[in-house]
PDB file of C-alpha atoms in Angstrom:
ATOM      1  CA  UNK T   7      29.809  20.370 -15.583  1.00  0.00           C
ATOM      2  CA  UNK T   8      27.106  18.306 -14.529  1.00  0.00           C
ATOM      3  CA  UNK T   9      27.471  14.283 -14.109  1.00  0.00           C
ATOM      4  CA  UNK T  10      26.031  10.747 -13.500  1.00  0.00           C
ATOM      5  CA  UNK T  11      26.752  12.194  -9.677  1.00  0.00           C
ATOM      6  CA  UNK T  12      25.130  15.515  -9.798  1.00  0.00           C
ATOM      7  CA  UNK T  13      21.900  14.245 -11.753  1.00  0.00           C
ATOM      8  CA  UNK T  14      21.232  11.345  -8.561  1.00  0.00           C
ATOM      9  CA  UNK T  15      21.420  14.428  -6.249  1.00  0.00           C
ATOM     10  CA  UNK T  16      19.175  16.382  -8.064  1.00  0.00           C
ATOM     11  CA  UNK T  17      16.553  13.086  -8.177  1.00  0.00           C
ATOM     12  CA  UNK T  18      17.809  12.155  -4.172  1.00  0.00           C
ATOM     13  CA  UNK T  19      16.682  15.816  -3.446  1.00  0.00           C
ATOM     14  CA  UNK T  20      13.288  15.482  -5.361  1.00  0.00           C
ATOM     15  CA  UNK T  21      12.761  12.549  -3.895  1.00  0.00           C
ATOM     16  CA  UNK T  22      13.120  14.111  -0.603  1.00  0.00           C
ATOM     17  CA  UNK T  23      10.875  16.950  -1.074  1.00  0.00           C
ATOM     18  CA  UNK T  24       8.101  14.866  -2.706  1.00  0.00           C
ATOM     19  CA  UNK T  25       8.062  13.446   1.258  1.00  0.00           C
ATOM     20  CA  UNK T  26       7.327  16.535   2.416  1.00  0.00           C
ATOM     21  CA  UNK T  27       4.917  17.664   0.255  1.00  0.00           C
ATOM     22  CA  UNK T  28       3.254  13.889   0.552  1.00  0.00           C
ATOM     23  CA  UNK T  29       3.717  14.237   4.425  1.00  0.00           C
ATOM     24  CA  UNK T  30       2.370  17.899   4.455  1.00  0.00           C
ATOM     25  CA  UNK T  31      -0.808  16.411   2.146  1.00  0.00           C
ATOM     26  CA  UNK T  32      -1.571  13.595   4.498  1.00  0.00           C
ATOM     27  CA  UNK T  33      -1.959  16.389   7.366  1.00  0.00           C
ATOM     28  CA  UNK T  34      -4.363  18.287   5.105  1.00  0.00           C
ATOM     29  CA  UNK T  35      -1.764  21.470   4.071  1.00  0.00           C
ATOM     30  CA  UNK T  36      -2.138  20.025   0.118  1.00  0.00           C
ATOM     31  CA  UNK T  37      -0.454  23.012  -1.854  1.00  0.00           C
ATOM     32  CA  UNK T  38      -2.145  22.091  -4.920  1.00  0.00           C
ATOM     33  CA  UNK T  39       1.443  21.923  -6.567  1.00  0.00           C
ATOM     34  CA  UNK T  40       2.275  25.313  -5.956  1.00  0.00           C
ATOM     35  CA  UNK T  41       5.581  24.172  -3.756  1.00  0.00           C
ATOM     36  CA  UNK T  42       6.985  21.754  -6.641  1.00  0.00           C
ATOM     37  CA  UNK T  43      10.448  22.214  -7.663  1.00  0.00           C
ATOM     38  CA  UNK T  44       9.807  21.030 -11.451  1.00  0.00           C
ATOM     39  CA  UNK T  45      13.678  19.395 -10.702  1.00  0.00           C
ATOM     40  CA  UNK T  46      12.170  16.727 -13.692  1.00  0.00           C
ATOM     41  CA  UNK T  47      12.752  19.259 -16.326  1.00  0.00           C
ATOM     42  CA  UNK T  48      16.468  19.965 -15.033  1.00  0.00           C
ATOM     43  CA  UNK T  49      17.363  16.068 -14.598  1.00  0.00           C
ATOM     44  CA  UNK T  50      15.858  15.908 -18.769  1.00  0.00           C
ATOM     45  CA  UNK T  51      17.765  18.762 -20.081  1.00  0.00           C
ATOM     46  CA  UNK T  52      20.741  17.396 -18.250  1.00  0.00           C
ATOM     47  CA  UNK T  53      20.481  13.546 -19.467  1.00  0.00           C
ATOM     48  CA  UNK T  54      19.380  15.151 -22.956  1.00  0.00           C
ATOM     49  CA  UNK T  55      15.923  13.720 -23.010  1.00  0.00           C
ATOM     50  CA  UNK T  56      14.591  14.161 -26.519  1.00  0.00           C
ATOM     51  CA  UNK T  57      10.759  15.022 -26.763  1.00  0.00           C
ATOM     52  CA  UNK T  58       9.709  12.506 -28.196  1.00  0.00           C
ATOM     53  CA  UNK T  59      10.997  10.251 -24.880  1.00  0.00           C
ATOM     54  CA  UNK T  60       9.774  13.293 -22.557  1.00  0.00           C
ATOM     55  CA  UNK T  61       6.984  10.968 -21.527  1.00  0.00           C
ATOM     56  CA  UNK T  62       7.929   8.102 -20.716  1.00  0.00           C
ATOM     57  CA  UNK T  63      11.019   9.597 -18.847  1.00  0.00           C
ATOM     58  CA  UNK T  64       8.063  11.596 -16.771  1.00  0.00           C
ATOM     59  CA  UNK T  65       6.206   8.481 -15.712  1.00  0.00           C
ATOM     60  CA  UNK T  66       9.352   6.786 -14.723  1.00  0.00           C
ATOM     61  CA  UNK T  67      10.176   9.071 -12.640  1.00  0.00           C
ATOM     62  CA  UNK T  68       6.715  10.265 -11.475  1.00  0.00           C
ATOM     63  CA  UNK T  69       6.727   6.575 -10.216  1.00  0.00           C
ATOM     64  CA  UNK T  70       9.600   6.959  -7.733  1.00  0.00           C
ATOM     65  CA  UNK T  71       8.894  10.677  -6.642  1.00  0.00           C
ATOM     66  CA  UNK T  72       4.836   8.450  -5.842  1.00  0.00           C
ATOM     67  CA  UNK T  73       7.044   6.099  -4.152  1.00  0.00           C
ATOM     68  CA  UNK T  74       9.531   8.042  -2.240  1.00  0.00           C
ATOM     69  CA  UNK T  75       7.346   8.572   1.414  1.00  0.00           C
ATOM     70  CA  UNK T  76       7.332   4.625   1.304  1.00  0.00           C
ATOM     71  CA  UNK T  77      10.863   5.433   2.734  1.00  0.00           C
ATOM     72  CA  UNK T  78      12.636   6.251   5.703  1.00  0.00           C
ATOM     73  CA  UNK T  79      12.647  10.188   6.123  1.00  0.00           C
ATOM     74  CA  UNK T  80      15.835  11.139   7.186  1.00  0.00           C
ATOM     75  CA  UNK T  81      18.237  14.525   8.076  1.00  0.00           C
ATOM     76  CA  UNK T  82      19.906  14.195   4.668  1.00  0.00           C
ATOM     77  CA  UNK T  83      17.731  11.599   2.765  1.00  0.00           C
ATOM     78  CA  UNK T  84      20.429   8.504   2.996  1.00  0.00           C
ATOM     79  CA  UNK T  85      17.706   6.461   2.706  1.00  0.00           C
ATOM     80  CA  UNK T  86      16.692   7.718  -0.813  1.00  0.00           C
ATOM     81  CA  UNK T  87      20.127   7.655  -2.411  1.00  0.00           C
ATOM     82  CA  UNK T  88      19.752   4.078  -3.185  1.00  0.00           C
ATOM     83  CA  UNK T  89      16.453   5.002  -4.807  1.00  0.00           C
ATOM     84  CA  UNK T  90      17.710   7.977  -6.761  1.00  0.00           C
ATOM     85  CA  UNK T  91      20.362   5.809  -8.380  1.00  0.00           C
ATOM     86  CA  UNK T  92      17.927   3.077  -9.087  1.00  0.00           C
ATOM     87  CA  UNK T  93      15.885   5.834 -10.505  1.00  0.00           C
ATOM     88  CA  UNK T  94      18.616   7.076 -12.257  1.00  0.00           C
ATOM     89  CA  UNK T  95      19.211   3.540 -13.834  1.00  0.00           C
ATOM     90  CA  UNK T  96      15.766   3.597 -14.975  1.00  0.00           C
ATOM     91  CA  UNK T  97      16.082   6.956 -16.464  1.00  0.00           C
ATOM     92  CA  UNK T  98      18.665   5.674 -18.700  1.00  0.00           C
ATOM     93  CA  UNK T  99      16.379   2.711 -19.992  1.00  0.00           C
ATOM     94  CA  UNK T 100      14.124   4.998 -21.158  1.00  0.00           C
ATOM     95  CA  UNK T 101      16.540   7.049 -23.387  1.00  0.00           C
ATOM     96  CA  UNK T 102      18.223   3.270 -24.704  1.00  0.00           C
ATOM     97  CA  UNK T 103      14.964   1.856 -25.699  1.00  0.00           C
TER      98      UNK T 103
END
């Protein structure tokens, strides 16, 4: 069973990879989206995002997957835990308003 705990590793880990794939763009290797781990439509099905909320959950967290190579890139992506549960938190306000 998946929790509040699970769902900020699976945003921590896109978070982490959208670095890479920003990193790997800056050095001119843009794959065009072919690499993307579409971890979004996991996160929705596991917070229960109804449709009709689908986009405005995806800009939220399009936002801080934009944001994420503002960080620190680190081994195991410490830095972006923090994020991922203010992401997370965000997430939520979406689905409550």
């Amino acid at each position: 069973m998946f929790d509040k705990s699970h769902i900020i590793l699976l945003i921590q880990q896109d978070l982490k990879h959208s670095q890479l794939t920003e990193t790997l763009r800056h050095m001119g290797l843009d794959d065009g989206g072919l690499y993307a781990l579409d971890l979004i439509t996991i996160v929705a099905r596991l917070m229960e995002v109804p449709p009709h909320q689908m986009d405005d959950f995806a800009e939220v967290y399009g936002t801080f997957l934009d944001e994420a190579p503002q960080y620190p890139t680190t081994y195991l992506g410490e830095a972006l835990l923090p994020v991922a549960e203010e992401c997370y938190k965000k997430l939520l306000g979406c689905l409550e308003g």
